[in-house]
Amino acid sequence: MTSLALICIALSQLLLLLANANDVNPTKGFISLPFNTSFYHIQKPYNKRVNQRYSFVKGVHKFWVFANDKPHTTTSKTHPRTEMAIQGYGYSSGVWQFQGDAYVPKGTSGVCIMQVFGANAPYATTLMLRVYNGSLMHYKFSVLVPNIYDRWFRVNVIHNVDANKVMVYIDGELKLKVKGRGGTSHAFKCGVYAQDRDSVRMESRWKNIKVLRQST
């Protein structure tokens, strides 16, 4: 074998190693748990039927809400929402993960599309992923991904309760690593939950939703 051939082989192996090094699988070391309608319920404006703000067709969950809608209960003082509340997997310790493919149509703004519910007072949530004018944001603190309208993107949120850490991956790339906000009871939620400067109509779509727990 010539020196040139050996160099080509070594180069190809190096490129393969580099490619593998860039492959990130946030679910490695996690166990995917059973997930069906018994593990979640749909929160929607209290005076609307579920099918007036939510649909599930061909594997896609579609959530929409209007800025002038009622809250999800008659006693709530919160903004309008249509969310999947995954309360069948509430947790207070360990390392948990939410995974799903999200789609936000152009025009949706001022809205939370995914949250980790539960935190120490005065906070109610440990994490919110919001959309403002096409940018996916951590609350209003920082832009994680610009220009997310009208395309599917993979969301992985890892919450290490014991270490008080939260990580967010978008399309397999780590976009956020922050401290948690404490709390003794947590749950994942996704859909649309109006925030400040919300658009008249807000919508998000989700598919391939999973809840995972770190294997021990």
Tab-separated table of C-alpha atoms in Angstrom:
chain	number	residue	atom	x	y	z
A	1	MET	CA	0.000	0.000	0.000
A	2	THR	CA	1.411	3.392	-0.971
A	3	SER	CA	2.081	6.232	1.450
A	4	LEU	CA	-0.626	8.271	-0.266
A	5	ALA	CA	-3.183	5.505	0.297
A	6	LEU	CA	-2.232	5.257	3.967
A	7	ILE	CA	-2.593	9.023	4.335
A	8	CYS	CA	-6.056	8.900	2.708
A	9	ILE	CA	-7.173	6.112	5.029
A	10	ALA	CA	-5.906	7.989	8.099
A	11	LEU	CA	-7.626	11.153	6.932
A	12	SER	CA	-10.946	9.398	6.355
A	13	GLN	CA	-10.787	7.830	9.825
A	14	LEU	CA	-10.052	11.225	11.373
A	15	LEU	CA	-13.006	12.799	9.576
A	16	LEU	CA	-15.255	9.971	10.774
A	17	LEU	CA	-14.127	10.496	14.374
A	18	LEU	CA	-14.782	14.217	14.103
A	19	ALA	CA	-18.242	13.604	12.669
A	20	ASN	CA	-19.105	11.201	15.462
A	21	ALA	CA	-17.809	13.680	18.025
A	22	ASN	CA	-20.346	16.232	16.740
A	23	ASP	CA	-23.244	13.785	17.012
A	24	VAL	CA	-25.109	14.602	20.203
A	25	ASN	CA	-27.782	12.335	21.585
A	26	PRO	CA	-29.364	14.044	24.608
A	27	THR	CA	-31.357	10.888	25.387
A	28	LYS	CA	-28.290	8.691	25.908
A	29	GLY	CA	-28.492	7.157	29.360
A	30	PHE	CA	-32.232	7.825	29.635
A	31	ILE	CA	-35.184	5.435	29.583
A	32	SER	CA	-38.230	6.382	27.512
A	33	LEU	CA	-41.377	5.931	29.606
A	34	PRO	CA	-44.825	4.830	28.389
A	35	PHE	CA	-46.784	7.806	27.072
A	36	ASN	CA	-50.455	7.955	26.128
A	37	THR	CA	-53.613	9.894	27.007
A	38	SER	CA	-53.658	8.478	30.535
A	39	PHE	CA	-50.535	10.499	31.377
A	40	TYR	CA	-51.733	13.948	30.325
A	41	HIS	CA	-54.751	16.184	30.001
A	42	ILE	CA	-55.456	19.261	27.900
A	43	GLN	CA	-55.848	22.594	29.642
A	44	LYS	CA	-57.920	25.053	27.575
A	45	PRO	CA	-60.147	28.104	28.117
A	46	TYR	CA	-62.765	26.996	30.623
A	47	ASN	CA	-65.692	28.031	28.421
A	48	LYS	CA	-64.499	26.139	25.334
A	49	ARG	CA	-64.650	22.487	24.390
A	50	VAL	CA	-61.322	20.731	23.950
A	51	ASN	CA	-61.843	20.358	20.192
A	52	GLN	CA	-62.307	24.120	19.881
A	53	ARG	CA	-58.682	24.725	20.878
A	54	TYR	CA	-56.902	21.387	20.338
A	55	SER	CA	-56.697	18.606	17.764
A	56	PHE	CA	-54.723	15.402	17.367
A	57	VAL	CA	-54.519	14.231	13.761
A	58	LYS	CA	-52.011	11.816	12.195
A	59	GLY	CA	-49.675	12.014	15.173
A	60	VAL	CA	-49.640	15.819	15.412
A	61	HIS	CA	-50.956	17.657	18.463
A	62	LYS	CA	-52.189	21.112	17.454
A	63	PHE	CA	-52.795	23.754	20.129
A	64	TRP	CA	-54.214	27.225	19.566
A	65	VAL	CA	-55.576	30.024	21.714
A	66	PHE	CA	-56.675	33.642	21.296
A	67	ALA	CA	-55.487	36.650	23.268
A	68	ASN	CA	-59.029	37.394	24.466
A	69	ASP	CA	-59.779	33.815	25.576
A	70	LYS	CA	-60.672	32.954	29.160
A	71	PRO	CA	-58.158	31.294	31.503
A	72	HIS	CA	-58.224	27.527	32.011
A	73	THR	CA	-60.321	27.680	35.204
A	74	THR	CA	-62.963	30.068	36.490
A	75	THR	CA	-60.767	31.022	39.441
A	76	SER	CA	-57.463	31.421	37.598
A	77	LYS	CA	-55.978	34.888	37.087
A	78	THR	CA	-53.502	33.634	34.467
A	79	HIS	CA	-53.414	34.386	30.748
A	80	PRO	CA	-55.184	32.181	28.172
A	81	ARG	CA	-53.636	28.831	27.378
A	82	THR	CA	-54.123	25.562	25.576
A	83	GLU	CA	-51.517	23.188	26.951
A	84	MET	CA	-50.786	19.518	27.392
A	85	ALA	CA	-50.158	19.093	31.110
A	86	ILE	CA	-48.122	15.918	31.599
A	87	GLN	CA	-49.152	15.372	35.187
A	88	GLY	CA	-48.966	11.592	35.031
A	89	TYR	CA	-45.209	12.056	35.314
A	90	GLY	CA	-44.930	14.630	38.043
A	91	TYR	CA	-41.537	14.450	39.753
A	92	SER	CA	-39.647	15.902	42.695
A	93	SER	CA	-36.170	14.360	42.365
A	94	GLY	CA	-33.888	12.679	39.864
A	95	VAL	CA	-33.063	13.583	36.264
A	96	TRP	CA	-35.971	13.888	33.830
A	97	GLN	CA	-36.244	14.766	30.183
A	98	PHE	CA	-38.909	16.040	27.800
A	99	GLN	CA	-38.514	15.448	24.068
A	100	GLY	CA	-40.731	16.557	21.214
A	101	ASP	CA	-40.747	18.000	17.715
A	102	ALA	CA	-42.252	21.484	17.617
A	103	TYR	CA	-43.648	23.711	14.883
A	104	VAL	CA	-44.657	27.355	15.302
A	105	PRO	CA	-46.479	29.075	12.430
A	106	LYS	CA	-45.531	32.597	11.416
A	107	GLY	CA	-47.425	35.262	13.333
A	108	THR	CA	-47.457	33.493	16.680
A	109	SER	CA	-45.668	35.662	19.234
A	110	GLY	CA	-45.579	36.525	22.922
A	111	VAL	CA	-46.249	32.947	23.944
A	112	CYS	CA	-44.741	30.101	25.955
A	113	ILE	CA	-44.663	26.864	23.952
A	114	MET	CA	-43.025	24.614	26.560
A	115	GLN	CA	-42.451	24.868	30.285
A	116	VAL	CA	-41.132	23.013	33.296
A	117	PHE	CA	-43.795	23.748	35.883
A	118	GLY	CA	-42.863	24.137	39.541
A	119	ALA	CA	-40.315	26.289	41.377
A	120	ASN	CA	-39.651	28.036	44.648
A	121	ALA	CA	-41.703	31.171	45.330
A	122	PRO	CA	-42.078	33.744	43.919
A	123	TYR	CA	-41.647	31.752	40.700
A	124	ALA	CA	-44.147	29.296	39.259
A	125	THR	CA	-41.900	27.730	36.612
A	126	THR	CA	-38.341	26.451	36.405
A	127	LEU	CA	-38.159	26.946	32.631
A	128	MET	CA	-40.147	28.599	29.870
A	129	LEU	CA	-39.416	28.392	26.160
A	130	ARG	CA	-41.109	31.365	24.577
A	131	VAL	CA	-41.497	32.688	21.053
A	132	TYR	CA	-41.193	36.383	20.274
A	133	ASN	CA	-41.306	37.526	16.643
A	134	GLY	CA	-39.923	34.255	15.337
A	135	SER	CA	-37.174	33.781	17.930
A	136	LEU	CA	-37.179	30.924	20.438
A	137	MET	CA	-36.183	32.368	23.801
A	138	HIS	CA	-35.424	31.414	27.388
A	139	TYR	CA	-38.160	33.487	29.022
A	140	LYS	CA	-37.185	36.950	27.719
A	141	PHE	CA	-33.583	36.594	28.840
A	142	SER	CA	-31.838	35.281	25.740
A	143	VAL	CA	-32.447	34.096	22.184
A	144	LEU	CA	-31.811	30.375	21.798
A	145	VAL	CA	-32.680	30.065	18.107
A	146	PRO	CA	-33.744	32.838	15.697
A	147	ASN	CA	-36.094	32.277	12.765
A	148	ILE	CA	-37.948	29.188	13.981
A	149	TYR	CA	-41.213	29.932	12.187
A	150	ASP	CA	-42.771	27.395	9.813
A	151	ARG	CA	-40.361	24.511	10.351
A	152	TRP	CA	-40.116	21.469	12.608
A	153	PHE	CA	-37.397	21.462	15.249
A	154	ARG	CA	-36.466	18.945	17.943
A	155	VAL	CA	-36.690	20.071	21.575
A	156	ASN	CA	-34.948	18.243	24.429
A	157	VAL	CA	-35.211	19.645	27.937
A	158	ILE	CA	-33.270	17.938	30.733
A	159	HIS	CA	-34.070	18.820	34.346
A	160	ASN	CA	-31.652	17.577	36.967
A	161	VAL	CA	-33.607	18.297	40.120
A	162	ASP	CA	-30.963	17.151	42.598
A	163	ALA	CA	-28.204	19.211	40.959
A	164	ASN	CA	-30.607	22.113	40.296
A	165	LYS	CA	-29.683	22.331	36.614
A	166	VAL	CA	-31.643	22.673	33.369
A	167	MET	CA	-30.319	22.045	29.859
A	168	VAL	CA	-32.074	22.728	26.557
A	169	TYR	CA	-31.071	21.137	23.270
A	170	ILE	CA	-32.532	22.261	19.957
A	171	ASP	CA	-31.994	19.875	17.042
A	172	GLY	CA	-29.374	18.067	19.107
A	173	GLU	CA	-27.349	21.191	19.898
A	174	LEU	CA	-26.973	22.448	23.451
A	175	LYS	CA	-28.485	25.934	23.541
A	176	LEU	CA	-28.949	26.574	27.238
A	177	LYS	CA	-27.512	25.429	30.549
A	178	VAL	CA	-28.792	27.268	33.607
A	179	LYS	CA	-29.509	26.829	37.281
A	180	GLY	CA	-32.961	25.652	38.211
A	181	ARG	CA	-35.391	27.477	40.462
A	182	GLY	CA	-35.841	24.845	43.137
A	183	GLY	CA	-39.253	23.545	44.070
A	184	THR	CA	-40.547	20.212	45.294
A	185	SER	CA	-43.012	19.317	42.533
A	186	HIS	CA	-42.481	19.544	38.775
A	187	ALA	CA	-44.198	18.601	35.523
A	188	PHE	CA	-43.673	19.181	31.808
A	189	LYS	CA	-46.148	21.139	29.704
A	190	CYS	CA	-46.295	22.104	26.031
A	191	GLY	CA	-48.702	23.952	23.772
A	192	VAL	CA	-49.464	27.686	23.872
A	193	TYR	CA	-49.656	29.893	26.957
A	194	ALA	CA	-50.028	33.631	26.327
A	195	GLN	CA	-47.380	35.923	27.801
A	196	ASP	CA	-46.722	39.639	27.300
A	197	ARG	CA	-47.211	41.311	23.909
A	198	ASP	CA	-49.085	38.234	22.719
A	199	SER	CA	-50.395	37.984	19.187
A	200	VAL	CA	-54.132	37.817	18.525
A	201	ARG	CA	-53.867	34.105	17.716
A	202	MET	CA	-51.182	31.764	19.033
A	203	GLU	CA	-50.482	28.243	17.798
A	204	SER	CA	-47.921	25.485	18.200
A	205	ARG	CA	-47.840	21.906	16.959
A	206	TRP	CA	-46.075	18.972	18.571
A	207	LYS	CA	-45.312	15.382	17.619
A	208	ASN	CA	-43.128	12.518	18.836
A	209	ILE	CA	-43.547	13.623	22.435
A	210	LYS	CA	-41.641	11.564	24.989
A	211	VAL	CA	-40.948	11.672	28.695
A	212	LEU	CA	-37.672	10.082	29.765
A	213	ARG	CA	-35.944	9.372	33.046
A	214	GLN	CA	-32.241	8.859	33.592
A	215	SER	CA	-31.430	5.197	34.067
A	216	THR	CA	-29.837	4.189	37.365
